[in-house]
Coordinates of C-alpha atoms and ligand atoms in Angstrom, one line a residue:
M1 CA -0.9 41.4 -14.6
G2 CA -2.1 37.8 -14.3
C3 CA 1.6 36.9 -12.1
G4 CA 0.6 40.0 -10.3
L5 CA -2.8 39.2 -9.4
L6 CA -1.1 36.0 -7.5
A7 CA 1.3 37.7 -5.7
V8 CA -1.7 39.7 -4.0
L9 CA -3.6 36.3 -3.4
A10 CA -0.3 34.8 -1.5
K11 CA 0.4 38.1 0.1
N12 CA -3.0 39.3 1.4
G13 CA -5.5 36.2 0.9
A14 CA -6.2 35.4 4.3
L15 CA -6.8 39.4 4.9
I16 CA -8.4 39.3 1.4
A17 CA -10.6 36.4 3.1
D18 CA -11.3 38.0 6.1
R19 CA -12.6 41.3 4.1
S20 CA -14.3 39.1 1.8
G21 CA -15.9 36.3 3.9
R22 CA -14.7 33.7 0.5
D23 CA -11.5 31.8 0.5
F24 CA -10.8 33.0 -3.2
Q25 CA -8.7 29.6 -4.7
V26 CA -7.5 29.9 -8.4
V27 CA -8.5 26.7 -10.4
T28 CA -6.9 27.0 -13.8
V29 CA -4.7 29.1 -15.8
S30 CA -3.7 30.2 -19.5
A31 CA -1.2 32.4 -21.2
R32 CA 0.5 31.8 -24.5
D33 CA 3.2 29.8 -23.7
K34 CA 2.7 27.5 -20.7
N35 CA 6.6 27.0 -20.1
R36 CA 8.1 30.9 -19.9
E37 CA 9.7 32.0 -17.1
R38 CA 7.4 33.6 -15.1
E39 CA 7.2 35.5 -11.7
A40 CA 5.0 33.7 -10.5
D41 CA 4.8 29.7 -10.2
I42 CA 1.6 28.2 -11.4
S43 CA 2.5 24.9 -11.7
A44 CA 0.1 24.2 -9.1
Y45 CA -2.8 25.4 -11.0
E46 CA -4.3 23.0 -14.0
W47 CA -3.1 24.2 -17.6
H48 CA -5.6 25.1 -20.6
D49 CA -3.0 25.4 -23.9
D50 CA -6.9 27.3 -24.9
P51 CA -8.1 30.3 -23.3
L52 CA -11.8 30.0 -23.7
Q53 CA -11.4 26.6 -21.4
L54 CA -11.6 28.7 -18.8
A55 CA -15.2 29.0 -19.3
D56 CA -16.1 26.1 -17.4
P57 CA -19.0 26.9 -15.0
Q58 CA -18.6 23.4 -14.0
K59 CA -15.1 24.9 -12.5
V60 CA -14.8 28.3 -11.8
D61 CA -17.4 31.1 -10.3
V62 CA -15.4 34.1 -12.3
V63 CA -13.1 34.6 -15.2
V64 CA -10.5 37.0 -15.0
E65 CA -8.5 38.3 -18.1
L66 CA -5.6 40.1 -18.7
I67 CA -4.7 39.1 -22.0
G68 CA -5.4 42.5 -23.5
G69 CA -6.6 43.7 -27.3
A70 CA -9.9 44.8 -28.0
E71 CA -10.3 41.8 -30.2
G72 CA -9.4 38.4 -30.5
T73 CA -9.3 35.7 -27.6
A74 CA -9.5 38.4 -25.2
L75 CA -13.1 39.5 -26.5
D76 CA -14.0 35.6 -27.5
L77 CA -12.9 34.5 -23.6
A78 CA -15.3 37.4 -21.9
R79 CA -17.4 36.8 -24.5
A80 CA -17.5 32.3 -23.6
A81 CA -17.4 33.2 -19.5
L82 CA -20.4 35.9 -19.8
S83 CA -22.6 33.7 -21.6
K84 CA -22.4 30.9 -19.9
G85 CA -23.5 33.6 -16.9
I86 CA -19.9 33.1 -15.2
S87 CA -18.4 36.5 -13.8
L88 CA -15.7 38.6 -15.9
V89 CA -13.2 40.5 -14.1
T90 CA -11.1 42.5 -16.9
A91 CA -8.1 45.2 -17.1
N92 CA -8.7 45.8 -20.6
K93 CA -9.7 49.2 -21.8
A94 CA -9.8 49.0 -25.1
M95 CA -12.2 45.3 -25.4
I96 CA -14.5 47.6 -22.8
A97 CA -14.3 50.6 -24.6
H98 CA -14.7 48.8 -27.8
H99 CA -17.2 46.2 -26.6
G100 CA -18.4 47.7 -23.3
D101 CA -22.2 47.6 -24.2
E102 CA -22.2 44.4 -25.7
L103 CA -20.9 42.5 -23.3
A104 CA -22.7 44.6 -20.4
R105 CA -26.0 43.4 -22.3
L106 CA -24.7 39.4 -22.2
A107 CA -23.9 40.1 -18.4
E108 CA -27.1 40.8 -17.7
Q109 CA -29.0 38.3 -19.8
S110 CA -27.0 35.7 -18.5
G111 CA -27.0 36.9 -14.8
A112 CA -23.5 37.0 -14.9
V113 CA -21.4 40.6 -13.3
L114 CA -18.9 42.2 -15.2
R115 CA -16.3 44.6 -13.3
F116 CA -13.5 46.2 -14.9
E117 CA -11.6 49.0 -12.2
A118 CA -7.9 48.4 -13.4
A119 CA -8.9 49.4 -17.4
V120 CA -8.9 53.3 -15.5
A121 CA -6.2 55.0 -14.0
G122 CA -4.7 51.2 -12.9
G123 CA -4.7 50.7 -9.4
I124 CA -6.7 54.5 -8.5
P125 CA -10.5 53.4 -8.0
I126 CA -12.3 56.0 -9.7
V127 CA -14.9 53.1 -11.7
K128 CA -16.4 52.6 -8.6
T129 CA -16.3 56.9 -7.4
V130 CA -17.7 57.1 -9.8
K131 CA -20.7 54.3 -10.1
E132 CA -21.1 54.8 -6.4
G133 CA -19.0 57.1 -4.5
L134 CA -20.8 60.0 -6.7
A135 CA -24.3 57.8 -7.4
A136 CA -26.1 60.8 -6.1
N137 CA -24.9 63.0 -8.5
R138 CA -25.4 65.0 -11.7
I139 CA -22.4 65.0 -13.3
D140 CA -21.0 67.3 -15.8
R141 CA -17.6 66.8 -16.2
M142 CA -14.7 64.9 -15.7
H143 CA -11.4 65.1 -17.0
G144 CA -7.9 63.5 -16.6
I145 CA -4.4 62.3 -17.0
L146 CA -5.2 58.6 -18.0
N147 CA -1.5 57.1 -18.9
G148 CA 1.8 57.4 -16.9
T149 CA 3.7 56.8 -19.9
A150 CA 2.5 59.9 -21.8
N151 CA 3.0 62.0 -18.2
F152 CA 5.8 60.4 -17.5
I153 CA 7.5 62.0 -20.4
L154 CA 6.3 65.1 -20.8
T155 CA 7.1 65.9 -17.0
L156 CA 11.4 63.9 -18.2
M157 CA 10.9 67.3 -21.2
E158 CA 9.9 70.4 -18.6
D159 CA 11.9 68.8 -15.8
S160 CA 15.1 68.2 -17.7
G161 CA 14.8 70.3 -21.2
A162 CA 14.7 66.8 -22.7
S163 CA 13.2 66.5 -26.4
F164 CA 10.6 64.8 -26.9
D165 CA 12.5 61.3 -29.1
D166 CA 15.1 61.7 -25.7
A167 CA 12.5 61.7 -23.3
L168 CA 10.9 58.5 -24.2
G169 CA 13.8 57.1 -24.8
Q170 CA 14.3 57.0 -21.3
A171 CA 11.0 56.3 -20.4
Q172 CA 11.5 52.8 -22.4
A173 CA 14.7 51.8 -20.8
L174 CA 13.2 52.5 -17.6
G175 CA 10.1 50.4 -18.3
Y176 CA 7.9 53.1 -18.7
A177 CA 6.9 52.7 -22.4
E178 CA 6.8 49.7 -24.3
A179 CA 9.0 49.0 -27.2
D180 CA 6.0 49.9 -30.0
P181 CA 4.2 52.9 -27.5
S182 CA 2.7 54.4 -30.0
F183 CA -1.2 53.7 -27.4
D184 CA -0.1 55.5 -25.2
I185 CA 1.5 58.9 -26.5
D186 CA -0.9 59.2 -29.8
G187 CA -3.6 59.5 -27.1
V188 CA -5.3 56.2 -27.9
D189 CA -5.3 54.6 -24.8
T190 CA -6.0 57.7 -22.7
A191 CA -9.4 58.1 -25.3
H192 CA -10.2 54.0 -23.9
K193 CA -10.2 55.0 -20.8
I194 CA -12.3 59.0 -20.8
S195 CA -14.8 56.5 -23.1
I196 CA -15.8 54.3 -20.6
L197 CA -15.9 57.1 -18.0
T198 CA -17.7 58.8 -20.1
S199 CA -20.3 55.8 -19.7
L200 CA -20.0 55.7 -16.7
A201 CA -20.3 59.4 -16.0
F202 CA -22.9 60.6 -18.5
G203 CA -25.5 57.3 -18.8
A204 CA -24.0 56.7 -22.8
P205 CA -22.7 53.8 -24.1
P206 CA -19.1 53.7 -24.5
S207 CA -17.7 54.8 -27.9
M208 CA -14.8 55.6 -29.5
D209 CA -16.2 58.5 -31.6
L210 CA -13.5 61.7 -30.2
P211 CA -11.4 63.5 -31.5
I212 CA -7.7 61.6 -30.9
E213 CA -4.4 64.0 -30.8
G214 CA -1.3 62.4 -28.9
I215 CA 2.1 64.2 -27.9
R216 CA 4.3 63.2 -30.6
A217 CA 4.0 66.6 -31.9
I218 CA 4.8 68.2 -28.6
T219 CA 8.1 70.3 -28.5
D220 CA 10.9 71.3 -25.7
I221 CA 10.6 74.9 -26.8
D222 CA 6.9 74.5 -26.9
I223 CA 7.2 73.2 -23.2
A224 CA 9.5 76.1 -22.3
Y225 CA 7.0 78.6 -23.8
A226 CA 4.1 76.9 -22.2
R227 CA 6.0 77.3 -18.4
E228 CA 6.7 81.3 -19.4
L229 CA 2.7 82.0 -19.9
G230 CA 2.5 80.2 -16.6
F231 CA 1.2 76.3 -18.3
R232 CA 2.2 72.9 -18.0
I233 CA 1.7 70.7 -21.1
K234 CA -0.6 67.7 -19.9
L235 CA -2.2 65.1 -22.2
L236 CA -5.9 64.6 -21.1
G237 CA -9.5 63.0 -21.2
I238 CA -11.8 65.4 -21.6
A239 CA -15.5 64.5 -21.6
R240 CA -17.9 67.1 -20.5
I241 CA -21.8 67.7 -21.0
T242 CA -22.3 71.3 -22.9
D243 CA -25.3 74.0 -21.1
D244 CA -27.3 72.4 -24.8
G245 CA -26.9 68.6 -24.0
K246 CA -24.1 67.8 -26.3
L247 CA -20.6 65.7 -25.2
D248 CA -17.8 67.2 -25.6
Q249 CA -15.3 64.3 -25.8
R250 CA -11.8 64.4 -26.8
V251 CA -8.5 63.9 -26.1
H252 CA -4.7 66.2 -27.0
A253 CA -2.3 67.8 -25.2
C254 CA -3.2 71.4 -23.4
L255 CA -1.9 74.2 -21.7
V256 CA -3.1 74.2 -17.7
D257 CA -2.9 76.9 -15.3
A258 CA 0.5 75.1 -13.8
N259 CA -1.0 76.7 -10.1
E260 CA -3.6 73.8 -10.5
T261 CA -3.4 70.5 -8.3
L262 CA -3.2 68.5 -12.1
S263 CA -1.0 70.5 -13.5
K264 CA 1.1 69.2 -10.3
V265 CA 0.8 65.9 -11.3
G266 CA 4.0 64.3 -12.1
G267 CA 5.8 61.1 -13.6
A268 CA 3.7 57.8 -13.9
A269 CA 1.1 59.6 -12.3
N270 CA -2.7 59.4 -13.2
A271 CA -5.2 61.7 -11.6
I272 CA -9.0 62.1 -12.5
E273 CA -11.7 65.0 -11.6
A274 CA -15.3 64.6 -12.0
H275 CA -18.1 67.6 -11.0
G276 CA -20.9 66.6 -9.5
D277 CA -23.8 68.6 -8.5
F278 CA -23.7 68.3 -5.7
V279 CA -20.7 67.1 -5.0
G280 CA -18.9 69.9 -6.4
P281 CA -15.3 68.9 -7.8
C282 CA -13.5 65.3 -6.7
M283 CA -10.1 64.1 -7.4
I284 CA -8.0 60.7 -7.1
E285 CA -4.3 60.4 -7.9
G286 CA -2.9 57.8 -7.7
L287 CA -0.3 55.1 -10.3
G288 CA -2.5 54.5 -13.4
A289 CA 0.1 51.6 -14.0
G290 CA 2.2 48.9 -13.0
A291 CA 1.7 44.8 -11.3
G292 CA 1.4 46.0 -8.1
P293 CA -1.5 49.2 -8.8
T294 CA -3.4 47.0 -11.5
A295 CA -3.4 43.7 -8.9
S296 CA -4.8 45.7 -6.6
A297 CA -8.1 47.1 -8.6
V298 CA -8.6 43.5 -10.0
M299 CA -8.3 42.1 -6.9
A300 CA -10.6 44.8 -5.3
D301 CA -13.6 43.6 -8.0
L302 CA -13.1 39.9 -6.8
I303 CA -13.9 41.2 -3.5
E304 CA -16.5 43.1 -4.9
L305 CA -18.0 39.4 -6.2
A306 CA -16.7 37.8 -3.2
R307 CA -19.2 40.4 -0.9
G308 CA -22.4 39.7 -3.1
N309 CA -22.4 43.4 -4.8
R310 CA -23.7 42.3 -8.0
N311 CA -25.0 46.5 -9.5
S312 CA -24.7 46.9 -12.8
T313 CA -21.3 47.0 -15.1
F314 CA -21.2 51.4 -16.0
S315 CA -23.6 53.4 -13.5
M316 CA -27.7 52.0 -14.9
P317 CA -28.5 49.0 -16.5
A318 CA -27.5 49.1 -20.3
S319 CA -30.6 49.2 -21.6
K320 CA -30.8 52.7 -19.9
L321 CA -27.6 53.7 -21.3
K322 CA -28.5 56.3 -24.5
P323 CA -25.5 57.5 -27.0
L324 CA -25.5 61.5 -26.6
P325 CA -25.3 63.8 -29.9
L326 CA -21.9 64.8 -30.0
L327 CA -20.9 68.5 -30.1
E328 CA -19.3 69.6 -33.4
T329 CA -15.8 69.9 -33.1
G330 CA -16.2 73.1 -35.0
T331 CA -18.1 75.0 -32.6
R332 CA -16.3 74.2 -29.3
R333 CA -15.1 76.8 -27.7
G334 CA -12.1 78.0 -25.9
E335 CA -8.6 79.8 -26.4
F336 CA -5.8 78.8 -28.0
Y337 CA -1.6 78.7 -27.7
V338 CA -0.1 79.0 -30.9
R339 CA 3.5 78.3 -32.0
L340 CA 5.2 80.1 -35.1
R341 CA 8.5 80.2 -36.5
V342 CA 8.6 82.8 -39.0
A343 CA 11.8 85.0 -41.6
D344 CA 12.8 87.8 -39.3
K345 CA 11.6 89.9 -42.5
A346 CA 9.5 93.4 -43.0
G347 CA 6.1 92.9 -43.4
V348 CA 5.2 89.2 -41.8
M349 CA 3.9 90.2 -38.8
A350 CA 1.2 92.5 -41.0
E351 CA 0.3 88.5 -42.9
I352 CA 0.1 87.5 -39.4
A353 CA -2.6 90.2 -38.4
S354 CA -4.7 90.3 -41.4
A355 CA -4.8 86.2 -41.4
L356 CA -5.8 86.7 -37.4
R357 CA -8.4 89.6 -38.1
D358 CA -9.7 88.2 -41.3
E359 CA -10.8 85.0 -39.0
G360 CA -12.1 86.9 -36.1
V361 CA -9.5 86.0 -34.0
S362 CA -7.9 88.3 -31.4
V363 CA -4.5 87.8 -29.8
E364 CA -4.3 88.1 -26.2
R365 CA -0.6 87.4 -25.4
L366 CA 2.2 87.7 -28.5
I367 CA 6.3 86.7 -28.1
Q368 CA 8.9 87.3 -29.8
R369 CA 11.5 85.8 -29.7
T370 CA 14.7 85.5 -32.7
R371 CA 17.0 82.6 -32.2
A372 CA 20.4 83.1 -32.2
S373 CA 21.0 80.3 -35.1
D374 CA 19.3 80.9 -37.9
D375 CA 17.7 84.5 -38.9
S376 CA 14.4 83.2 -38.0
V377 CA 12.2 84.1 -35.3
H378 CA 9.8 82.6 -32.8
L379 CA 6.0 84.6 -32.4
I380 CA 3.9 82.3 -29.4
M381 CA 0.9 83.6 -29.2
T382 CA -2.3 83.3 -26.7
T383 CA -5.9 84.1 -28.1
H384 CA -9.0 84.9 -25.8
Q385 CA -12.1 82.5 -26.6
T386 CA -12.7 81.9 -30.2
T387 CA -14.1 78.7 -32.3
E388 CA -12.0 75.2 -33.1
A389 CA -13.3 76.1 -36.4
R390 CA -12.4 80.0 -36.9
M391 CA -8.6 78.8 -35.4
Q392 CA -8.6 75.7 -38.2
A393 CA -9.1 78.6 -40.9
V394 CA -6.8 81.2 -39.3
L395 CA -4.0 78.0 -39.1
S396 CA -4.7 77.3 -43.2
R397 CA -3.9 80.6 -43.8
F398 CA -0.4 80.9 -41.8
H399 CA 0.4 77.8 -43.4
K400 CA -0.1 79.3 -46.6
I401 CA 2.4 82.1 -45.9
D402 CA 5.4 82.0 -47.6
D403 CA 7.4 83.3 -44.4
V404 CA 6.0 81.1 -42.0
L405 CA 8.8 78.1 -42.0
D406 CA 7.9 75.2 -39.8
T407 CA 3.7 73.6 -39.3
P408 CA 2.3 75.8 -36.7
C409 CA 2.0 74.3 -33.6
M410 CA -1.5 74.9 -31.9
L411 CA -2.2 73.5 -28.4
R412 CA -6.0 74.3 -26.9
I413 CA -5.9 76.0 -23.3
E414 CA -7.9 74.6 -20.8
P415 CA -9.4 75.7 -18.4
I416 CA -10.3 73.1 -15.1
Ligands
NAP501 N1 0.5 46.7 -17.4 C1 -0.2 47.7 -17.6 O1 0.1 48.3 -15.6 C2 -1.4 47.7 -17.2 C3 -2.4 48.8 -16.3 C4 -3.8 48.3 -16.4 C5 -4.4 47.7 -17.4 N2 -3.7 47.1 -17.7 C6 -4.4 45.9 -18.7 O2 -4.2 44.8 -18.6 C7 -4.1 43.5 -19.4 C8 -2.4 42.6 -19.6 O3 -1.5 43.3 -19.6 P1 -0.1 43.0 -19.5 O4 0.2 44.6 -19.0 O5 -0.2 42.3 -17.9 O6 0.1 42.6 -20.5 P2 0.8 40.9 -21.0 O7 2.3 41.4 -19.5 O8 1.7 41.3 -22.2 O9 0.3 40.1 -20.4 C9 -0.5 39.4 -21.5 C10 -1.4 38.0 -21.0 O10 -1.7 37.5 -21.9 C11 -1.4 36.5 -22.5 N3 -1.9 35.9 -23.9 C12 -1.5 36.9 -24.8 N4 -2.2 36.3 -26.0 C13 -3.1 35.7 -26.0 C14 -3.5 34.3 -26.5 N5 -4.0 34.9 -27.6 N6 -4.1 33.1 -25.9 C15 -3.7 33.3 -24.2 N7 -2.9 34.4 -23.4 C16 -2.6 35.0 -24.3 C17 -0.1 35.9 -22.6 O11 0.8 34.7 -22.5 P3 2.4 34.7 -22.1 O12 2.7 34.7 -21.0 O13 2.3 33.2 -22.1 O14 3.1 35.3 -23.5 C18 0.2 37.2 -21.2 O15 0.8 35.8 -20.4 C19 -4.5 44.8 -20.9 O16 -5.4 44.5 -20.9 C20 -4.1 45.9 -20.2 O17 -4.1 46.8 -21.5 C21 -2.5 46.9 -18.1

């Protein structure tokens, strides 16, 4: 990302100076290894082995932190800069999700400015959209595809019929997934981003206290059945305020109506939709990662600083951010998709039906398919509205039936 930022300055420096009224100068840089081969030539800049030395108010107006990680050097640098009154621009969603409240307070106390446009959905200007463009609205819901790697894998599985492992391998070979892809495919990266959006939209400090599920358990079979039922499977970050004022914040793969615009957002793209009480639904789509889009967002923050925009870190001063009561997961209502592989025997359906009846869950659609290779049968059902708690009770009943051969797969159907 650091080299991407230097590339933006090298190519568009004059235009940026005209637009911002300031000439940006890179004064000093740091990284782990000074001599590593890089895409940008950094030999002209003062070098520090210790990144904390960058936080010198005699030398710099703003520190750009592009190290990453919720803790460690990135956080030390952020604290050092902000406590000395030096503004900070960062792309670090993990740090903002875990320490955004503390850093915002630190910035306010010292008179520094903290900006993190690139931390949520890379090049998409969703932070500025919520903070500024939608500032007049009471927002009651935000949801979106916030991780390009996961979306790339799901799209590949859908388009080519590839298994999860094959799609992940291809994503890694093409540079869309890292060697350790866990934050992307386990939903943690999406959780960082939705917790930041929650803060911007609902005025709560960012919190990682939310249920998180990723896409490792999604099979090509579920993708195919979802398509047959008129859905696509997407990893979504969702944050909404319930009618009784609770925060329903979660990350999971879910079935989205195939006709929805969000369903059609494919490959490594990201898209976010916000619902405001006056603006209605408002959606932005674009590239959520990569050197170009991310550097574009980092530079936009720097331009905003140069123009003198010193508004709060989140949508209001840190002292006004208030934690919201959380919706108890079991009480959340929705429709569900369930796939079971069962033995092709008499009596299995009766056991399944009684589990559903006992827990008060009614089925909306049921598909039964015999598999040619063995004598097992796939049962795919979608339910009417029920609670998450009832659904979990049904699943544990299914699990105990001897003729249910695999762990049942359950996905939520998300109305958007
Ligand atoms: N990649 C994306 O598409 C993307 C998109 C949005 C946001 N972001 C965020 O942007 C940030 C940077 O991501 P990246 O992909 O550019 O990561 P990266 O390629 O791993 O680069 C990290 C940089 O930080 C330096 N660094 C690491 N540990 C350090 C330490 N202890 N002290 C000093 N320097 C250290 C590295 O130095 P060396 O060069 O010497 O190794 C490298 O220059 C992260 O917060 C990430 O979440 C990335």
